[in-house]
Amino acid sequence: NTIGTEAMSYFNSAYYIYVLFYSVSTAGLPVAISRMIAASNAQGKRTEVKHIFKVSLLLFTVVGTLGTLCMVVFCHQFSALAKNPHLYLSLLAIAPTLFFICIVSAFRGYFQGLQNMIPTGVSQVIEAVGKLALGLMFANYAIQAGMNSWQAAAFAILGVTLGVVASSVYLMLSKLWNKHDAFIPFDSSEPVRTSGSLVKELIRIAIPITISSSIMSLSGVIDTFVLVPRLQSLGLDLETVNKLYGAYTSYSVPLFNMPPNLIYPFSISIIPLLSAFNSKHPGVTANNIIESTLRIASIIALPCTFGLAVLAKPIIALLYKNEALYTNDAGKVLMAYDVSASLLMVLAVSVFFVSIIAVTNSILQSYGFERYTIYSTMLGIVVKLISAYALIGIPTIGLYGTPISTGLMYLTIMILNFYFLIHFTKFKPRLRRT
């Protein structure tokens, strides 16, 4: 609403590239930490719990530093690849976020492993509020100062960076204040694995999850690098393409992401729960836990899917301001409301798919079958790439090829995840109950 759709195209392009770096750097490590801490804590190895956290924090710090430097050094190359020469400024503004999100991930993995979700939840609220409040403040300053769209986008994205900084500060203080952690006795007689063995196990668990998450994050990157040149091949200029892309990523995508964001917290929370269960009861399938989790996800996702599909335009009209995007060959002026609402109606179908994917990924990761999520995600992203390139280039489909290809990707991943879940965990779904 503040900086407009063109500026938001720079904002979202930079954010998608950051998400790819984040996925490559840390996506699997918080899950690995929570699994290892949950298993050690369930066996009463409290000293090892502390040692796992210390090793993880050091590893995250190194990874975050390298990732941030990589984004800074290659920002101009990414701008050239995206065919947006001014994108580098937003990349520089968001680059430090990668370092701080690595620190945040280490602390969140620690608390989740102890099945204490309060610090994670509060830190996410702080992060979200910080992003919103500071982002709006910087965006308003940029507009009032008369800055152009790419400069305004860079100022707005600083809110993301500072929101994550605030979240990391809160988690550090929570670690100091947390009584459960502060009074864990140090037992020198307790056998503790070496730092090297802990790092090896962290990497062994994290790499498949990281690869899967990195491939998944390619969905947004594909939209960034495929959509712009494909729409330009249909005769649209760069400014118009950026406005259309901005309307999709700023209006439709955030609303699409809201329902799955309700699913992610409890899908993450079942990882230490199932890991602890598996540690105590090896070879036993936790059918009731899995069924309950899938049921809750479905109860949330299905109404949201239908609600977004039916009420797309009223919701967008309530939350965003309208603006003209471009005039088509027939002389009709296309407005942001109309375009983004139509795209959201198509994208809404994927809400159910991605919600179930979040849960099935967590279950497979809890059972140590995280490598199979790589296979499903890899095939899904291939479907996304091929269908996006083909559909966006068809004049009668154009921009709608993006949400259609996204839906095909998520459907593919969901089907394969269910196959792996039933085949490898021996889970027996009771459809009437689930």
Tab-separated table of C-alpha atoms in Angstrom:
chain	number	residue	atom	x	y	z
A	1	ASN	CA	0.000	0.000	0.000
A	2	THR	CA	2.849	2.412	0.790
A	3	ILE	CA	5.480	1.929	-1.928
A	4	GLY	CA	3.346	0.520	-4.777
A	5	THR	CA	3.468	-2.635	-6.872
A	6	GLU	CA	6.583	-1.718	-8.887
A	7	ALA	CA	8.682	-1.165	-5.755
A	8	MET	CA	7.256	-4.344	-4.242
A	9	SER	CA	8.524	-6.314	-7.225
A	10	TYR	CA	12.077	-5.326	-6.197
A	11	PHE	CA	11.255	-6.099	-2.552
A	12	ASN	CA	9.885	-9.562	-3.323
A	13	SER	CA	12.595	-10.469	-5.826
A	14	ALA	CA	15.273	-9.708	-3.228
A	15	TYR	CA	13.311	-11.585	-0.569
A	16	TYR	CA	12.988	-14.728	-2.708
A	17	ILE	CA	16.741	-14.743	-3.351
A	18	TYR	CA	17.320	-14.307	0.398
A	19	VAL	CA	14.953	-17.223	1.116
A	20	LEU	CA	16.995	-19.419	-1.225
A	21	PHE	CA	20.193	-18.506	0.647
A	22	TYR	CA	18.430	-19.070	3.969
A	23	SER	CA	17.231	-22.498	2.859
A	24	VAL	CA	20.689	-23.503	1.675
A	25	SER	CA	22.311	-22.171	4.862
A	26	THR	CA	20.063	-23.216	7.724
A	27	ALA	CA	16.759	-24.819	6.723
A	28	GLY	CA	17.673	-28.299	7.963
A	29	LEU	CA	19.743	-27.369	10.995
A	30	PRO	CA	16.937	-26.249	13.376
A	31	VAL	CA	15.127	-29.530	12.728
A	32	ALA	CA	18.364	-31.447	13.302
A	33	ILE	CA	18.986	-29.588	16.572
A	34	SER	CA	15.459	-30.156	17.867
A	35	ARG	CA	15.608	-33.863	16.980
A	36	MET	CA	18.982	-34.401	18.636
A	37	ILE	CA	18.090	-32.401	21.743
A	38	ALA	CA	14.703	-34.122	22.071
A	39	ALA	CA	16.313	-37.569	21.821
A	40	SER	CA	19.109	-36.729	24.304
A	41	ASN	CA	16.699	-35.064	26.726
A	42	ALA	CA	14.315	-38.059	26.575
A	43	GLN	CA	17.234	-40.297	27.599
A	44	GLY	CA	18.198	-37.953	30.457
A	45	LYS	CA	21.439	-36.782	28.814
A	46	ARG	CA	21.187	-33.195	29.986
A	47	THR	CA	24.859	-32.348	29.674
A	48	GLU	CA	24.802	-33.504	26.072
A	49	VAL	CA	21.806	-31.215	25.452
A	50	LYS	CA	23.899	-28.203	26.422
A	51	HIS	CA	26.830	-29.414	24.348
A	52	ILE	CA	24.631	-29.891	21.262
A	53	PHE	CA	23.416	-26.304	21.567
A	54	LYS	CA	26.928	-24.849	21.914
A	55	VAL	CA	28.217	-26.748	18.887
A	56	SER	CA	25.138	-25.786	16.860
A	57	LEU	CA	25.390	-22.095	17.717
A	58	LEU	CA	29.026	-21.990	16.603
A	59	LEU	CA	28.185	-23.788	13.363
A	60	PHE	CA	25.249	-21.454	12.672
A	61	THR	CA	27.389	-18.377	13.284
A	62	VAL	CA	29.951	-19.490	10.707
A	63	VAL	CA	27.286	-20.420	8.140
A	64	GLY	CA	25.409	-17.131	8.629
A	65	THR	CA	28.558	-15.077	8.184
A	66	LEU	CA	29.498	-16.868	4.961
A	67	GLY	CA	25.962	-16.576	3.570
A	68	THR	CA	25.779	-12.839	4.256
A	69	LEU	CA	29.155	-12.245	2.606
A	70	CYS	CA	28.045	-14.242	-0.433
A	71	MET	CA	24.902	-12.130	-0.877
A	72	VAL	CA	26.890	-8.902	-0.550
A	73	VAL	CA	29.683	-9.925	-2.923
A	74	PHE	CA	27.409	-11.276	-5.680
A	75	CYS	CA	24.501	-8.801	-5.428
A	76	HIS	CA	25.209	-7.257	-8.856
A	77	GLN	CA	25.387	-10.677	-10.502
A	78	PHE	CA	21.971	-11.597	-9.082
A	79	SER	CA	20.563	-8.303	-10.369
A	80	ALA	CA	21.859	-9.045	-13.862
A	81	LEU	CA	20.484	-12.593	-13.749
A	82	ALA	CA	17.019	-11.303	-12.763
A	83	LYS	CA	17.253	-8.632	-15.504
A	84	ASN	CA	16.535	-5.971	-12.859
A	85	PRO	CA	19.620	-3.719	-12.682
A	86	HIS	CA	18.503	-1.903	-9.518
A	87	LEU	CA	17.713	-5.064	-7.532
A	88	TYR	CA	21.174	-5.086	-5.926
A	89	LEU	CA	20.215	-2.317	-3.476
A	90	SER	CA	17.447	-4.439	-1.911
A	91	LEU	CA	19.808	-7.426	-1.782
A	92	LEU	CA	22.352	-5.381	0.178
A	93	ALA	CA	19.626	-4.252	2.593
A	94	ILE	CA	18.453	-7.791	3.347
A	95	ALA	CA	21.869	-9.520	3.347
A	96	PRO	CA	22.572	-9.056	7.123
A	97	THR	CA	19.280	-10.819	7.857
A	98	LEU	CA	20.900	-14.099	6.884
A	99	PHE	CA	23.432	-13.853	9.724
A	100	PHE	CA	20.841	-13.036	12.368
A	101	ILE	CA	18.304	-15.620	11.167
A	102	CYS	CA	21.010	-18.264	11.600
A	103	ILE	CA	21.396	-17.225	15.247
A	104	VAL	CA	17.612	-17.228	15.658
A	105	SER	CA	17.382	-20.717	14.134
A	106	ALA	CA	19.898	-22.149	16.603
A	107	PHE	CA	17.956	-20.849	19.605
A	108	ARG	CA	14.588	-21.920	18.189
A	109	GLY	CA	15.871	-25.432	17.512
A	110	TYR	CA	17.137	-25.630	21.099
A	111	PHE	CA	13.836	-24.570	22.685
A	112	GLN	CA	11.784	-26.768	20.336
A	113	GLY	CA	13.943	-29.756	21.240
A	114	LEU	CA	13.002	-29.180	24.892
A	115	GLN	CA	9.347	-28.986	23.713
A	116	ASN	CA	9.150	-25.381	24.889
A	117	MET	CA	7.435	-23.553	22.035
A	118	ILE	CA	6.817	-20.292	23.912
A	119	PRO	CA	10.166	-18.593	23.062
A	120	THR	CA	9.771	-19.592	19.413
A	121	GLY	CA	6.215	-18.244	19.273
A	122	VAL	CA	7.047	-14.966	21.013
A	123	SER	CA	10.142	-14.451	18.852
A	124	GLN	CA	8.054	-14.956	15.712
A	125	VAL	CA	5.575	-12.328	16.907
A	126	ILE	CA	8.423	-9.900	17.656
A	127	GLU	CA	9.940	-10.601	14.251
A	128	ALA	CA	6.631	-10.084	12.423
A	129	VAL	CA	5.726	-6.892	14.306
A	130	GLY	CA	9.237	-5.537	13.814
A	131	LYS	CA	9.138	-6.249	10.092
A	132	LEU	CA	5.761	-4.558	9.740
A	133	ALA	CA	6.312	-1.508	11.952
A	134	LEU	CA	9.885	-0.752	10.915
A	135	GLY	CA	9.220	-1.619	7.279
A	136	LEU	CA	6.311	0.836	7.161
A	137	MET	CA	8.346	3.509	8.930
A	138	PHE	CA	11.266	3.234	6.506
A	139	ALA	CA	8.935	2.963	3.500
A	140	ASN	CA	7.079	6.137	4.506
A	141	TYR	CA	10.384	7.938	4.950
A	142	ALA	CA	11.520	6.866	1.479
A	143	ILE	CA	8.272	8.027	-0.151
A	144	GLN	CA	8.291	11.375	1.665
A	145	ALA	CA	11.923	11.891	0.672
A	146	GLY	CA	10.944	11.462	-2.988
A	147	MET	CA	13.016	8.332	-3.593
A	148	ASN	CA	12.410	6.149	-6.629
A	149	SER	CA	10.869	2.676	-6.497
A	150	TRP	CA	14.033	0.584	-6.054
A	151	GLN	CA	15.361	2.863	-3.301
A	152	ALA	CA	11.993	2.733	-1.504
A	153	ALA	CA	12.054	-1.070	-1.744
A	154	ALA	CA	15.516	-1.185	-0.154
A	155	PHE	CA	14.374	1.022	2.726
A	156	ALA	CA	11.239	-1.090	3.254
A	157	ILE	CA	13.221	-4.323	3.313
A	158	LEU	CA	15.391	-2.951	6.129
A	159	GLY	CA	12.367	-3.633	8.333
A	160	VAL	CA	12.845	-7.362	7.677
A	161	THR	CA	16.464	-7.162	8.794
A	162	LEU	CA	15.764	-5.225	11.979
A	163	GLY	CA	12.762	-7.421	12.836
A	164	VAL	CA	15.011	-10.489	12.784
A	165	VAL	CA	17.629	-8.642	14.871
A	166	ALA	CA	14.974	-7.909	17.525
A	167	SER	CA	13.893	-11.557	17.488
A	168	SER	CA	17.470	-12.760	18.003
A	169	VAL	CA	17.965	-10.412	20.961
A	170	TYR	CA	14.780	-11.732	22.620
A	171	LEU	CA	15.855	-15.376	22.168
A	172	MET	CA	19.287	-14.692	23.652
A	173	LEU	CA	17.680	-13.082	26.688
A	174	SER	CA	15.186	-15.969	26.961
A	175	LYS	CA	18.077	-18.439	27.057
A	176	LEU	CA	19.604	-16.503	29.954
A	177	TRP	CA	16.298	-16.181	31.810
A	178	ASN	CA	14.961	-19.684	31.153
A	179	LYS	CA	14.915	-21.439	34.525
A	180	HIS	CA	14.602	-24.918	33.040
A	181	ASP	CA	17.876	-24.421	31.222
A	182	ALA	CA	19.685	-22.376	33.879
A	183	PHE	CA	19.404	-25.107	36.487
A	184	ILE	CA	20.340	-28.114	34.389
A	185	PRO	CA	23.029	-29.791	36.537
A	186	PHE	CA	26.391	-30.507	34.952
A	187	ASP	CA	27.233	-34.155	35.472
A	188	SER	CA	30.891	-34.748	34.623
A	189	SER	CA	30.366	-38.529	34.792
A	190	GLU	CA	27.751	-38.461	32.057
A	191	PRO	CA	29.188	-39.626	28.699
A	192	VAL	CA	29.078	-36.820	26.144
A	193	ARG	CA	29.772	-37.179	22.443
A	194	THR	CA	32.614	-35.146	20.993
A	195	SER	CA	32.013	-31.926	19.100
A	196	GLY	CA	33.135	-33.613	15.895
A	197	SER	CA	30.631	-36.457	16.218
A	198	LEU	CA	27.828	-33.994	17.025
A	199	VAL	CA	28.662	-31.880	13.963
A	200	LYS	CA	28.663	-35.011	11.788
A	201	GLU	CA	25.229	-36.044	13.074
A	202	LEU	CA	23.886	-32.503	12.656
A	203	ILE	CA	25.057	-32.438	9.061
A	204	ARG	CA	23.813	-35.983	8.392
A	205	ILE	CA	20.302	-35.052	9.529
A	206	ALA	CA	20.331	-31.508	8.155
A	207	ILE	CA	21.619	-32.047	4.616
A	208	PRO	CA	18.559	-33.923	3.243
A	209	ILE	CA	16.197	-31.414	4.888
A	210	THR	CA	18.283	-28.493	3.622
A	211	ILE	CA	18.321	-29.862	0.089
A	212	SER	CA	14.556	-30.394	0.198
A	213	SER	CA	13.906	-26.874	1.544
A	214	SER	CA	16.357	-25.337	-0.917
A	215	ILE	CA	14.622	-27.022	-3.818
A	216	MET	CA	11.244	-25.858	-2.474
A	217	SER	CA	12.481	-22.261	-2.204
A	218	LEU	CA	13.374	-22.446	-5.885
A	219	SER	CA	9.651	-22.019	-6.564
A	220	GLY	CA	9.862	-18.300	-5.774
A	221	VAL	CA	13.187	-18.011	-7.570
A	222	ILE	CA	11.666	-19.635	-10.662
A	223	ASP	CA	8.897	-17.039	-10.552
A	224	THR	CA	11.546	-14.308	-10.327
A	225	PHE	CA	13.768	-15.542	-13.149
A	226	VAL	CA	11.183	-17.143	-15.481
A	227	LEU	CA	8.167	-14.853	-15.214
A	228	VAL	CA	9.876	-11.584	-16.186
A	229	PRO	CA	11.522	-12.730	-19.452
A	230	ARG	CA	8.517	-14.884	-20.434
A	231	LEU	CA	6.068	-11.995	-20.037
A	232	GLN	CA	8.485	-9.726	-21.900
A	233	SER	CA	8.467	-12.271	-24.732
A	234	LEU	CA	4.712	-11.601	-24.999
A	235	GLY	CA	5.471	-7.938	-25.765
A	236	LEU	CA	5.161	-6.372	-22.292
A	237	ASP	CA	7.750	-3.796	-21.182
A	238	LEU	CA	9.800	-4.204	-17.972
A	239	GLU	CA	7.814	-1.601	-16.000
A	240	THR	CA	4.506	-3.332	-16.765
A	241	VAL	CA	5.950	-6.761	-15.970
A	242	ASN	CA	7.262	-5.477	-12.633
A	243	LYS	CA	3.829	-4.079	-11.787
A	244	LEU	CA	2.110	-7.373	-12.622
A	245	TYR	CA	4.719	-9.347	-10.711
A	246	GLY	CA	4.412	-6.917	-7.807
A	247	ALA	CA	0.617	-7.314	-7.723
A	248	TYR	CA	0.950	-11.100	-7.629
A	249	THR	CA	3.722	-11.296	-5.024
A	250	SER	CA	2.438	-8.425	-2.853
A	251	TYR	CA	-1.334	-9.013	-2.945
A	252	SER	CA	-1.993	-12.669	-3.818
A	253	VAL	CA	1.002	-14.531	-2.371
A	254	PRO	CA	0.912	-13.041	1.177
A	255	LEU	CA	-2.764	-14.002	1.530
A	256	PHE	CA	-1.992	-17.469	0.179
A	257	ASN	CA	0.787	-17.848	2.770
A	258	MET	CA	-1.393	-16.947	5.756
A	259	PRO	CA	-3.251	-20.287	6.238
A	260	PRO	CA	-0.090	-22.450	5.972
A	261	ASN	CA	1.553	-20.162	8.537
A	262	LEU	CA	-1.078	-21.402	10.993
A	263	ILE	CA	-0.018	-24.981	10.224
A	264	TYR	CA	3.768	-24.565	10.436
A	265	PRO	CA	4.051	-24.023	14.227
A	266	PHE	CA	2.405	-27.271	15.239
A	267	SER	CA	3.938	-29.196	12.324
A	268	ILE	CA	7.330	-28.124	13.699
A	269	SER	CA	6.303	-28.978	17.259
A	270	ILE	CA	5.575	-32.615	16.387
A	271	ILE	CA	9.203	-33.208	15.323
A	272	PRO	CA	10.628	-33.308	18.884
A	273	LEU	CA	7.444	-35.044	20.088
A	274	LEU	CA	7.757	-37.874	17.569
A	275	SER	CA	11.554	-37.970	17.960
A	276	ALA	CA	11.194	-38.462	21.717
A	277	PHE	CA	8.495	-41.110	21.111
A	278	ASN	CA	10.714	-42.965	18.626
A	279	SER	CA	13.647	-42.795	21.052
A	280	LYS	CA	11.588	-44.478	23.776
A	281	HIS	CA	9.590	-46.816	21.495
A	282	PRO	CA	11.770	-47.759	18.503
A	283	GLY	CA	9.930	-49.519	15.704
A	284	VAL	CA	6.479	-48.406	16.885
A	285	THR	CA	4.353	-46.168	14.648
A	286	ALA	CA	2.654	-43.270	16.461
A	287	ASN	CA	-0.581	-43.621	14.501
A	288	ASN	CA	-2.695	-41.489	16.837
A	289	ILE	CA	-0.240	-38.560	16.814
A	290	ILE	CA	0.053	-38.635	13.019
A	291	GLU	CA	-3.712	-38.896	12.521
A	292	SER	CA	-4.412	-36.033	14.924
A	293	THR	CA	-1.860	-33.788	13.234
A	294	LEU	CA	-3.238	-34.443	9.748
A	295	ARG	CA	-6.779	-33.899	11.008
A	296	ILE	CA	-5.931	-30.520	12.558
A	297	ALA	CA	-4.119	-29.449	9.379
A	298	SER	CA	-7.137	-30.394	7.261
A	299	ILE	CA	-9.584	-28.636	9.591
A	300	ILE	CA	-7.590	-25.412	9.200
A	301	ALA	CA	-6.649	-25.711	5.530
A	302	LEU	CA	-9.924	-26.708	3.863
A	303	PRO	CA	-12.061	-23.746	5.031
A	304	CYS	CA	-9.190	-21.388	4.207
A	305	THR	CA	-8.927	-22.856	0.715
A	306	PHE	CA	-12.604	-22.330	-0.054
A	307	GLY	CA	-12.691	-18.960	1.707
A	308	LEU	CA	-9.795	-17.515	-0.292
A	309	ALA	CA	-11.187	-18.875	-3.556
A	310	VAL	CA	-14.661	-17.422	-3.025
A	311	LEU	CA	-13.785	-14.184	-1.219
A	312	ALA	CA	-10.528	-13.302	-2.988
A	313	LYS	CA	-11.595	-9.895	-4.325
A	314	PRO	CA	-13.386	-8.618	-1.166
A	315	ILE	CA	-10.405	-9.626	0.985
A	316	ILE	CA	-7.914	-7.889	-1.312
A	317	ALA	CA	-10.141	-4.791	-1.523
A	318	LEU	CA	-10.290	-4.670	2.275
A	319	LEU	CA	-6.533	-4.904	2.795
A	320	TYR	CA	-4.898	-3.159	-0.162
A	321	LYS	CA	-5.220	-0.048	-2.264
A	322	ASN	CA	-6.140	-0.273	-5.932
A	323	GLU	CA	-4.006	1.000	-8.803
A	324	ALA	CA	-3.872	0.724	-12.568
A	325	LEU	CA	-1.349	-1.827	-13.792
A	326	TYR	CA	-1.503	-1.462	-17.568
A	327	THR	CA	-3.793	-1.075	-20.572
A	328	ASN	CA	-4.187	-4.178	-22.713
A	329	ASP	CA	-4.489	-4.366	-26.499
A	330	ALA	CA	-8.276	-4.037	-26.284
A	331	GLY	CA	-7.906	-0.700	-24.489
A	332	LYS	CA	-9.071	-2.054	-21.123
A	333	VAL	CA	-7.256	-0.788	-18.032
A	334	LEU	CA	-6.355	-3.706	-15.777
A	335	MET	CA	-6.499	-2.853	-12.071
A	336	ALA	CA	-4.458	-4.438	-9.286
A	337	TYR	CA	-7.598	-5.683	-7.483
A	338	ASP	CA	-8.896	-7.581	-10.503
A	339	VAL	CA	-5.579	-9.163	-11.491
A	340	SER	CA	-4.470	-10.184	-7.990
A	341	ALA	CA	-7.933	-11.488	-7.022
A	342	SER	CA	-8.094	-13.710	-10.104
A	343	LEU	CA	-4.601	-15.019	-9.385
A	344	LEU	CA	-5.481	-15.676	-5.735
A	345	MET	CA	-8.563	-17.681	-6.748
A	346	VAL	CA	-6.293	-20.001	-8.752
A	347	LEU	CA	-3.608	-20.090	-6.062
A	348	ALA	CA	-6.088	-20.830	-3.245
A	349	VAL	CA	-6.338	-24.493	-4.261
A	350	SER	CA	-2.695	-24.930	-3.242
A	351	VAL	CA	-3.394	-23.915	0.377
A	352	PHE	CA	-4.589	-27.423	1.235
A	353	PHE	CA	-1.689	-29.065	-0.604
A	354	VAL	CA	1.057	-27.021	1.072
A	355	SER	CA	-0.517	-27.446	4.533
A	356	ILE	CA	-0.484	-31.230	4.233
A	357	ILE	CA	3.060	-31.094	2.835
A	358	ALA	CA	4.234	-29.213	5.946
A	359	VAL	CA	2.857	-31.931	8.222
A	360	THR	CA	4.021	-34.925	6.175
A	361	ASN	CA	7.513	-33.416	5.833
A	362	SER	CA	7.755	-33.086	9.625
A	363	ILE	CA	6.564	-36.655	10.176
A	364	LEU	CA	9.043	-38.092	7.670
A	365	GLN	CA	11.835	-36.024	9.239
A	366	SER	CA	10.909	-37.282	12.717
A	367	TYR	CA	11.259	-40.892	11.570
A	368	GLY	CA	14.610	-40.253	9.909
A	369	PHE	CA	13.234	-40.460	6.357
A	370	GLU	CA	14.054	-36.851	5.497
A	371	ARG	CA	15.915	-37.898	2.348
A	372	TYR	CA	12.631	-38.967	0.760
A	373	THR	CA	11.318	-35.414	0.995
A	374	ILE	CA	14.146	-34.544	-1.405
A	375	TYR	CA	12.732	-36.877	-4.043
A	376	SER	CA	9.190	-35.535	-3.795
A	377	THR	CA	10.333	-31.911	-3.731
A	378	MET	CA	12.751	-32.393	-6.618
A	379	LEU	CA	10.067	-33.873	-8.839
A	380	GLY	CA	7.671	-31.116	-7.763
A	381	ILE	CA	10.098	-28.352	-8.698
A	382	VAL	CA	10.724	-29.972	-12.103
A	383	VAL	CA	6.955	-29.922	-12.679
A	384	LYS	CA	6.916	-26.269	-11.570
A	385	LEU	CA	9.755	-25.223	-13.893
A	386	ILE	CA	8.416	-26.971	-16.983
A	387	SER	CA	4.798	-25.921	-16.475
A	388	ALA	CA	5.690	-22.310	-15.569
A	389	TYR	CA	7.897	-21.863	-18.629
A	390	ALA	CA	5.302	-23.429	-20.927
A	391	LEU	CA	2.163	-21.815	-19.503
A	392	ILE	CA	3.431	-18.243	-18.965
A	393	GLY	CA	4.526	-18.106	-22.603
A	394	ILE	CA	0.987	-18.839	-23.836
A	395	PRO	CA	-0.726	-15.466	-24.515
A	396	THR	CA	-4.154	-16.645	-23.307
A	397	ILE	CA	-2.672	-17.829	-19.984
A	398	GLY	CA	0.299	-15.525	-19.352
A	399	LEU	CA	0.646	-14.538	-15.695
A	400	TYR	CA	-1.879	-17.202	-14.623
A	401	GLY	CA	0.723	-19.814	-15.505
A	402	THR	CA	2.513	-18.915	-12.272
A	403	PRO	CA	-0.205	-19.972	-9.762
A	404	ILE	CA	-1.208	-22.928	-11.957
A	405	SER	CA	2.371	-24.245	-12.019
A	406	THR	CA	2.631	-23.682	-8.257
A	407	GLY	CA	-0.489	-25.779	-7.697
A	408	LEU	CA	0.836	-28.592	-9.896
A	409	MET	CA	4.107	-28.544	-7.946
A	410	TYR	CA	2.447	-28.793	-4.525
A	411	LEU	CA	0.022	-31.488	-5.677
A	412	THR	CA	2.933	-33.611	-6.921
A	413	ILE	CA	4.851	-33.223	-3.660
A	414	MET	CA	1.805	-34.004	-1.502
A	415	ILE	CA	0.997	-37.231	-3.360
A	416	LEU	CA	4.585	-38.479	-3.147
A	417	ASN	CA	4.879	-37.539	0.543
A	418	PHE	CA	1.782	-39.590	1.340
A	419	TYR	CA	3.207	-42.536	-0.559
A	420	PHE	CA	6.481	-42.365	1.389
A	421	LEU	CA	4.658	-41.864	4.696
A	422	ILE	CA	2.477	-44.946	4.248
A	423	HIS	CA	5.224	-47.096	2.737
A	424	PHE	CA	8.089	-46.356	5.146
A	425	THR	CA	6.467	-45.517	8.500
A	426	LYS	CA	3.747	-48.183	8.169
A	427	PHE	CA	1.203	-45.483	8.966
A	428	LYS	CA	-2.323	-46.753	8.306
A	429	PRO	CA	-4.646	-43.842	7.520
A	430	ARG	CA	-8.253	-44.191	8.583
A	431	LEU	CA	-9.898	-41.784	6.161
A	432	ARG	CA	-13.103	-41.337	8.117
A	433	ARG	CA	-11.159	-40.235	11.204
A	434	THR	CA	-8.357	-38.338	9.431
